[in-house]
Amino acid sequence: MAEFILQSKKLVKTYKIDSPSPVYAIRGVNVKLKKGEFVALMGRSGSGKSTFLHQLALLDVPTSGYIEINGVDVSKLTEKERSKFRLQVLGYVFQDYALIPELTLYENIALPMMALGLSRGEYDSDVREIIRRVGLTGREGNVPSELSGGEQQRVSIARAIVNKPEILFADEPTANLDSEAAKAVLEVMRELVDKYGQTIIMVTHEQDDRKYVDRVIWLKDGLITEDK
Ligand code: ADP
Ligand code: MG
């Protein structure tokens, strides 16, 4: 087994690389993450946090550099293998929840299981267990508009972890929430780490969020300036 669940080496992402004014969003980032770590990525707006997260979560392709996840050099994957890897090994939570409004809470969470071709009999107990972990038992039949922002974000976390991903990525998951709802979301994530050994990388600009995490990595102008 690899010593680190995730590693990046000299990771670079340059946007508009062929234009007269390229954007050097990340400029050579090295990071090593252990299983079961809860890491916050912090830094000012424009420092490259989302770009870095997108590269690590395989939502984008870096300009250069190396990413290894679970011992796999992800640059070696074909497009098809990459999609499968993303679906089976990684989970992603968006700031705006990105739930499907017509589907119930239960159906939203079951979606990744359906995408893997499983039948309800195969995923039902897993889906119910995950709903319990995020504290939403009893709300299975509600559609997103019947849930608060904090509840919707917990549905989005549940959907991201239902396939038991090795790593959960979250980009400013509490940015749209009031402080009470944000606290509930962060407590859910902390519990996933403590009880189930989930590895989480979360982008945030909230200073207060630091008390929930094990490690804070600061980015400035596309480079790590502090890691502790
Ligand atoms: P953060 O998440 O820390 O606010 P981003 O990673 O979103 O920072 O952005 C880093 C830099 O890259 C910024 O200068 C931003 O304008 C630029 N950028 C981000 N995405 C794109 C894109 N798709 N095309 C061009 N420039 C981008
Ligand atoms: Mg961002």
mmCIF file of C-alpha atoms and ligand atoms in Angstrom:
data_model
loop_
_atom_site.group_PDB
_atom_site.id
_atom_site.type_symbol
_atom_site.label_atom_id
_atom_site.label_comp_id
_atom_site.label_asym_id
_atom_site.label_seq_id
_atom_site.Cartn_x
_atom_site.Cartn_y
_atom_site.Cartn_z
ATOM 1 C CA MET A 1 0.000 0.000 0.000
ATOM 2 C CA ALA A 2 1.232 3.473 -0.827
ATOM 3 C CA GLU A 3 2.406 5.501 2.142
ATOM 4 C CA PHE A 4 0.364 8.499 1.035
ATOM 5 C CA ILE A 5 -3.189 8.372 -0.270
ATOM 6 C CA LEU A 6 -2.521 11.400 -2.457
ATOM 7 C CA GLN A 7 0.605 13.118 -3.741
ATOM 8 C CA SER A 8 1.214 15.952 -6.121
ATOM 9 C CA LYS A 9 4.620 16.900 -7.464
ATOM 10 C CA LYS A 10 5.458 20.160 -9.228
ATOM 11 C CA LEU A 11 1.815 20.537 -10.189
ATOM 12 C CA VAL A 12 1.198 23.391 -12.599
ATOM 13 C CA LYS A 13 -2.003 24.744 -14.156
ATOM 14 C CA THR A 14 -1.798 27.631 -16.559
ATOM 15 C CA TYR A 15 -4.993 28.920 -18.154
ATOM 16 C CA LYS A 16 -4.993 30.616 -21.571
ATOM 17 C CA ILE A 17 -1.521 29.203 -22.098
ATOM 18 C CA ASP A 18 -1.404 30.141 -25.794
ATOM 19 C CA SER A 19 -2.678 33.666 -25.309
ATOM 20 C CA PRO A 20 -0.544 36.798 -24.826
ATOM 21 C CA SER A 21 -1.657 36.898 -21.166
ATOM 22 C CA PRO A 22 -1.582 33.405 -19.636
ATOM 23 C CA VAL A 23 -2.927 32.918 -16.098
ATOM 24 C CA TYR A 24 -0.494 31.021 -13.863
ATOM 25 C CA ALA A 25 -3.124 29.672 -11.454
ATOM 26 C CA ILE A 26 -0.915 27.104 -9.700
ATOM 27 C CA ARG A 27 2.817 27.180 -10.174
ATOM 28 C CA GLY A 28 4.385 23.975 -8.904
ATOM 29 C CA VAL A 29 2.586 22.547 -5.894
ATOM 30 C CA ASN A 30 3.897 19.576 -3.907
ATOM 31 C CA VAL A 31 1.658 17.945 -1.361
ATOM 32 C CA LYS A 32 1.462 14.587 0.436
ATOM 33 C CA LEU A 33 -1.686 13.478 2.207
ATOM 34 C CA LYS A 34 -2.172 10.593 4.584
ATOM 35 C CA LYS A 35 -5.306 8.502 4.815
ATOM 36 C CA GLY A 36 -7.780 9.837 7.362
ATOM 37 C CA GLU A 37 -6.473 13.413 7.308
ATOM 38 C CA PHE A 38 -8.913 16.320 7.241
ATOM 39 C CA VAL A 39 -7.121 19.116 5.394
ATOM 40 C CA ALA A 40 -8.199 22.698 4.798
ATOM 41 C CA LEU A 41 -6.897 24.619 1.793
ATOM 42 C CA MET A 42 -6.901 28.309 2.606
ATOM 43 C CA GLY A 43 -5.835 31.531 0.949
ATOM 44 C CA ARG A 44 -7.268 34.691 -0.564
ATOM 45 C CA SER A 45 -9.634 34.690 -3.476
ATOM 46 C CA GLY A 46 -7.654 34.008 -6.667
ATOM 47 C CA SER A 47 -4.810 32.200 -4.869
ATOM 48 C CA GLY A 48 -5.466 28.984 -6.801
ATOM 49 C CA LYS A 49 -7.421 26.917 -4.264
ATOM 50 C CA SER A 50 -10.210 25.788 -6.597
ATOM 51 C CA THR A 51 -7.767 25.183 -9.422
ATOM 52 C CA PHE A 52 -5.631 22.981 -7.186
ATOM 53 C CA LEU A 53 -8.683 21.065 -5.952
ATOM 54 C CA HIS A 54 -9.995 20.558 -9.506
ATOM 55 C CA GLN A 55 -6.671 19.047 -10.619
ATOM 56 C CA LEU A 56 -6.502 16.696 -7.619
ATOM 57 C CA ALA A 57 -10.133 15.618 -8.043
ATOM 58 C CA LEU A 58 -9.548 14.880 -11.757
ATOM 59 C CA LEU A 59 -12.153 17.439 -12.815
ATOM 60 C CA ASP A 60 -9.481 19.079 -14.967
ATOM 61 C CA VAL A 61 -6.156 18.168 -16.551
ATOM 62 C CA PRO A 62 -3.018 19.926 -15.249
ATOM 63 C CA THR A 63 -0.599 21.710 -17.570
ATOM 64 C CA SER A 64 2.293 19.728 -16.077
ATOM 65 C CA GLY A 65 3.287 17.818 -12.977
ATOM 66 C CA TYR A 66 2.429 14.557 -11.277
ATOM 67 C CA ILE A 67 -0.587 13.329 -9.321
ATOM 68 C CA GLU A 68 -0.721 9.978 -7.595
ATOM 69 C CA ILE A 69 -3.893 8.774 -5.872
ATOM 70 C CA ASN A 70 -4.037 5.462 -4.018
ATOM 71 C CA GLY A 71 -0.764 4.444 -5.661
ATOM 72 C CA VAL A 72 -2.047 5.202 -9.185
ATOM 73 C CA ASP A 73 -0.286 7.696 -11.483
ATOM 74 C CA VAL A 74 -3.495 9.257 -12.768
ATOM 75 C CA SER A 75 -1.840 10.741 -15.868
ATOM 76 C CA LYS A 76 -1.578 7.161 -17.173
ATOM 77 C CA LEU A 77 -5.357 6.633 -17.154
ATOM 78 C CA THR A 78 -7.333 6.793 -20.373
ATOM 79 C CA GLU A 79 -10.347 9.112 -20.476
ATOM 80 C CA LYS A 80 -12.640 6.164 -19.764
ATOM 81 C CA GLU A 81 -10.520 4.851 -16.873
ATOM 82 C CA ARG A 82 -10.344 8.356 -15.493
ATOM 83 C CA SER A 83 -14.155 8.684 -15.354
ATOM 84 C CA LYS A 84 -14.459 5.308 -13.686
ATOM 85 C CA PHE A 85 -11.710 6.181 -11.189
ATOM 86 C CA ARG A 86 -13.479 9.457 -10.375
ATOM 87 C CA LEU A 87 -16.772 7.658 -9.803
ATOM 88 C CA GLN A 88 -15.314 4.869 -7.662
ATOM 89 C CA VAL A 89 -12.428 6.481 -5.779
ATOM 90 C CA LEU A 90 -13.287 10.184 -5.425
ATOM 91 C CA GLY A 91 -16.222 12.177 -4.080
ATOM 92 C CA TYR A 92 -16.886 15.865 -4.708
ATOM 93 C CA VAL A 93 -19.034 18.432 -2.890
ATOM 94 C CA PHE A 94 -19.885 21.735 -4.554
ATOM 95 C CA GLN A 95 -20.559 25.071 -2.885
ATOM 96 C CA ASP A 96 -24.066 25.252 -4.370
ATOM 97 C CA TYR A 97 -24.962 21.572 -3.551
ATOM 98 C CA ALA A 98 -25.763 20.727 -7.199
ATOM 99 C CA LEU A 99 -28.707 18.489 -6.313
ATOM 100 C CA ILE A 100 -31.336 17.469 -8.842
ATOM 101 C CA PRO A 101 -34.476 19.412 -7.881
ATOM 102 C CA GLU A 102 -36.996 16.844 -9.176
ATOM 103 C CA LEU A 103 -35.490 13.959 -7.233
ATOM 104 C CA THR A 104 -36.063 13.122 -3.583
ATOM 105 C CA LEU A 105 -33.299 13.159 -1.000
ATOM 106 C CA TYR A 106 -33.074 9.378 -1.254
ATOM 107 C CA GLU A 107 -32.892 9.401 -5.060
ATOM 108 C CA ASN A 108 -30.269 12.156 -5.140
ATOM 109 C CA ILE A 109 -28.051 10.116 -2.834
ATOM 110 C CA ALA A 110 -28.646 6.870 -4.712
ATOM 111 C CA LEU A 111 -27.671 8.400 -8.085
ATOM 112 C CA PRO A 112 -23.990 7.358 -8.042
ATOM 113 C CA MET A 113 -25.036 3.796 -7.227
ATOM 114 C CA MET A 114 -27.433 3.792 -10.187
ATOM 115 C CA ALA A 115 -24.606 5.193 -12.338
ATOM 116 C CA LEU A 116 -22.586 2.117 -11.393
ATOM 117 C CA GLY A 117 -25.471 -0.048 -12.594
ATOM 118 C CA LEU A 118 -26.542 -1.335 -9.173
ATOM 119 C CA SER A 119 -30.153 -2.188 -8.363
ATOM 120 C CA ARG A 120 -32.107 -0.837 -5.424
ATOM 121 C CA GLY A 121 -31.796 -4.143 -3.589
ATOM 122 C CA GLU A 122 -28.022 -3.846 -3.840
ATOM 123 C CA TYR A 123 -27.690 -0.258 -2.632
ATOM 124 C CA ASP A 124 -30.687 0.337 -0.345
ATOM 125 C CA SER A 125 -28.996 -0.508 2.952
ATOM 126 C CA ASP A 126 -25.868 1.509 2.055
ATOM 127 C CA VAL A 127 -27.957 4.534 1.087
ATOM 128 C CA ARG A 128 -29.926 4.369 4.357
ATOM 129 C CA GLU A 129 -26.727 4.021 6.388
ATOM 130 C CA ILE A 130 -25.205 7.088 4.693
ATOM 131 C CA ILE A 131 -28.420 9.079 5.285
ATOM 132 C CA ARG A 132 -28.076 8.181 8.957
ATOM 133 C CA ARG A 133 -24.443 9.320 9.048
ATOM 134 C CA VAL A 134 -25.329 12.793 7.798
ATOM 135 C CA GLY A 135 -28.246 13.056 10.213
ATOM 136 C CA LEU A 136 -31.119 13.056 7.710
ATOM 137 C CA THR A 137 -33.035 9.906 8.562
ATOM 138 C CA GLY A 138 -36.762 10.563 8.159
ATOM 139 C CA ARG A 139 -36.281 13.059 5.306
ATOM 140 C CA GLU A 140 -35.815 10.468 2.530
ATOM 141 C CA GLY A 141 -38.937 11.512 0.610
ATOM 142 C CA ASN A 142 -38.305 15.271 0.627
ATOM 143 C CA VAL A 143 -37.218 17.100 -2.521
ATOM 144 C CA PRO A 144 -34.367 19.664 -2.212
ATOM 145 C CA SER A 145 -36.720 22.702 -2.110
ATOM 146 C CA GLU A 146 -38.234 21.260 1.077
ATOM 147 C CA LEU A 147 -34.828 21.214 2.784
ATOM 148 C CA SER A 148 -32.751 24.017 4.309
ATOM 149 C CA GLY A 149 -29.402 24.981 2.755
ATOM 150 C CA GLY A 150 -27.521 23.091 5.455
ATOM 151 C CA GLU A 151 -29.648 19.997 4.906
ATOM 152 C CA GLN A 152 -29.109 20.209 1.148
ATOM 153 C CA GLN A 153 -25.360 20.403 1.674
ATOM 154 C CA ARG A 154 -25.516 17.312 3.885
ATOM 155 C CA VAL A 155 -27.416 15.523 1.088
ATOM 156 C CA SER A 156 -24.639 16.539 -1.276
ATOM 157 C CA ILE A 157 -22.035 15.126 1.135
ATOM 158 C CA ALA A 158 -24.043 11.908 1.404
ATOM 159 C CA ARG A 159 -24.187 11.603 -2.384
ATOM 160 C CA ALA A 160 -20.421 12.176 -2.567
ATOM 161 C CA ILE A 161 -19.620 9.419 -0.047
ATOM 162 C CA VAL A 162 -22.208 6.775 -0.895
ATOM 163 C CA ASN A 163 -19.673 4.937 -3.079
ATOM 164 C CA LYS A 164 -17.196 4.954 -0.161
ATOM 165 C CA PRO A 165 -14.628 7.141 -1.919
ATOM 166 C CA GLU A 166 -11.017 7.129 -0.740
ATOM 167 C CA ILE A 167 -10.978 10.927 -0.808
ATOM 168 C CA LEU A 168 -13.739 13.493 -0.377
ATOM 169 C CA PHE A 169 -13.147 16.915 -1.952
ATOM 170 C CA ALA A 170 -15.201 19.968 -0.984
ATOM 171 C CA ASP A 171 -14.926 23.479 -2.433
ATOM 172 C CA GLU A 172 -16.207 26.054 0.062
ATOM 173 C CA PRO A 173 -19.010 23.747 1.245
ATOM 174 C CA THR A 174 -20.195 26.196 3.902
ATOM 175 C CA ALA A 175 -19.912 29.447 1.941
ATOM 176 C CA ASN A 176 -23.673 29.716 1.290
ATOM 177 C CA LEU A 177 -24.696 28.733 4.822
ATOM 178 C CA ASP A 178 -25.428 30.611 8.034
ATOM 179 C CA SER A 179 -23.105 29.829 10.931
ATOM 180 C CA GLU A 180 -25.423 27.307 12.574
ATOM 181 C CA ALA A 181 -25.867 25.282 9.357
ATOM 182 C CA ALA A 182 -22.144 25.568 8.590
ATOM 183 C CA LYS A 183 -21.333 24.139 12.012
ATOM 184 C CA ALA A 184 -23.604 21.136 11.393
ATOM 185 C CA VAL A 185 -21.942 20.465 8.017
ATOM 186 C CA LEU A 186 -18.423 20.711 9.486
ATOM 187 C CA GLU A 187 -19.385 18.443 12.393
ATOM 188 C CA VAL A 188 -20.675 15.845 9.942
ATOM 189 C CA MET A 189 -17.376 15.960 8.030
ATOM 190 C CA ARG A 190 -15.323 15.757 11.248
ATOM 191 C CA GLU A 191 -17.324 12.696 12.316
ATOM 192 C CA LEU A 192 -16.736 11.010 8.943
ATOM 193 C CA VAL A 193 -12.999 11.422 9.576
ATOM 194 C CA ASP A 194 -13.037 10.337 13.221
ATOM 195 C CA LYS A 195 -15.461 7.415 12.990
ATOM 196 C CA TYR A 196 -14.937 6.111 9.477
ATOM 197 C CA GLY A 197 -11.405 7.264 8.577
ATOM 198 C CA GLN A 198 -12.582 9.406 5.650
ATOM 199 C CA THR A 199 -9.869 11.549 4.034
ATOM 200 C CA ILE A 200 -11.162 15.062 3.278
ATOM 201 C CA ILE A 201 -9.698 18.055 1.450
ATOM 202 C CA MET A 202 -11.779 21.171 1.888
ATOM 203 C CA VAL A 203 -11.302 24.629 0.414
ATOM 204 C CA THR A 204 -12.442 27.341 2.783
ATOM 205 C CA HIS A 205 -11.791 30.975 3.520
ATOM 206 C CA GLU A 206 -13.432 30.868 6.945
ATOM 207 C CA GLN A 207 -10.806 31.237 9.669
ATOM 208 C CA ASP A 208 -13.156 29.510 12.130
ATOM 209 C CA ASP A 209 -13.201 26.317 10.070
ATOM 210 C CA ARG A 210 -9.606 25.647 11.125
ATOM 211 C CA LYS A 211 -10.726 24.172 14.424
ATOM 212 C CA TYR A 212 -12.400 21.250 12.639
ATOM 213 C CA VAL A 213 -9.390 20.146 10.594
ATOM 214 C CA ASP A 214 -6.073 18.381 11.240
ATOM 215 C CA ARG A 215 -3.966 20.422 8.895
ATOM 216 C CA VAL A 216 -4.106 23.752 7.089
ATOM 217 C CA ILE A 217 -2.365 24.367 3.777
ATOM 218 C CA TRP A 218 -2.092 28.013 2.748
ATOM 219 C CA LEU A 219 -1.882 29.001 -0.897
ATOM 220 C CA LYS A 220 -0.704 32.352 -2.211
ATOM 221 C CA ASP A 221 -0.346 33.213 -5.880
ATOM 222 C CA GLY A 222 -0.452 29.554 -6.832
ATOM 223 C CA LEU A 223 2.155 28.343 -4.348
ATOM 224 C CA ILE A 224 2.038 26.803 -0.871
ATOM 225 C CA THR A 225 3.278 29.304 1.684
ATOM 226 C CA GLU A 226 2.487 27.392 4.865
ATOM 227 C CA ASP A 227 1.544 23.825 5.811
ATOM 228 C CA LYS A 228 0.850 22.837 9.384
HETATM 229 P P1 ADP B 1 -9.441 30.543 -5.667
HETATM 230 O O1 ADP B 1 -10.279 29.339 -5.667
HETATM 231 O O2 ADP B 1 -8.337 30.520 -4.648
HETATM 232 O O3 ADP B 1 -10.254 31.817 -5.535
HETATM 233 P P2 ADP B 1 -8.963 29.970 -8.473
HETATM 234 O O4 ADP B 1 -8.265 28.676 -8.513
HETATM 235 O O5 ADP B 1 -10.416 29.972 -8.785
HETATM 236 O O6 ADP B 1 -8.672 30.671 -7.067
HETATM 237 O O7 ADP B 1 -8.254 30.961 -9.476
HETATM 238 C C1 ADP B 1 -6.843 31.145 -9.566
HETATM 239 C C2 ADP B 1 -6.547 32.059 -10.750
HETATM 240 O O8 ADP B 1 -6.873 31.394 -11.951
HETATM 241 C C3 ADP B 1 -7.346 33.338 -10.740
HETATM 242 O O9 ADP B 1 -6.522 34.369 -11.258
HETATM 243 C C4 ADP B 1 -8.501 33.052 -11.672
HETATM 244 O O10 ADP B 1 -8.982 34.220 -12.261
HETATM 245 C C5 ADP B 1 -7.856 32.131 -12.694
HETATM 246 N N1 ADP B 1 -8.787 31.162 -13.293
HETATM 247 C C6 ADP B 1 -9.508 30.232 -12.649
HETATM 248 N N2 ADP B 1 -10.222 29.482 -13.506
HETATM 249 C C7 ADP B 1 -9.931 29.947 -14.756
HETATM 250 C C8 ADP B 1 -10.355 29.596 -16.067
HETATM 251 N N3 ADP B 1 -11.200 28.588 -16.285
HETATM 252 N N4 ADP B 1 -9.843 30.316 -17.101
HETATM 253 C C9 ADP B 1 -8.966 31.320 -16.902
HETATM 254 N N5 ADP B 1 -8.533 31.703 -15.680
HETATM 255 C C10 ADP B 1 -9.005 31.036 -14.615
HETATM 256 MG MG MG B 2 -12.350 29.053 -5.413
#
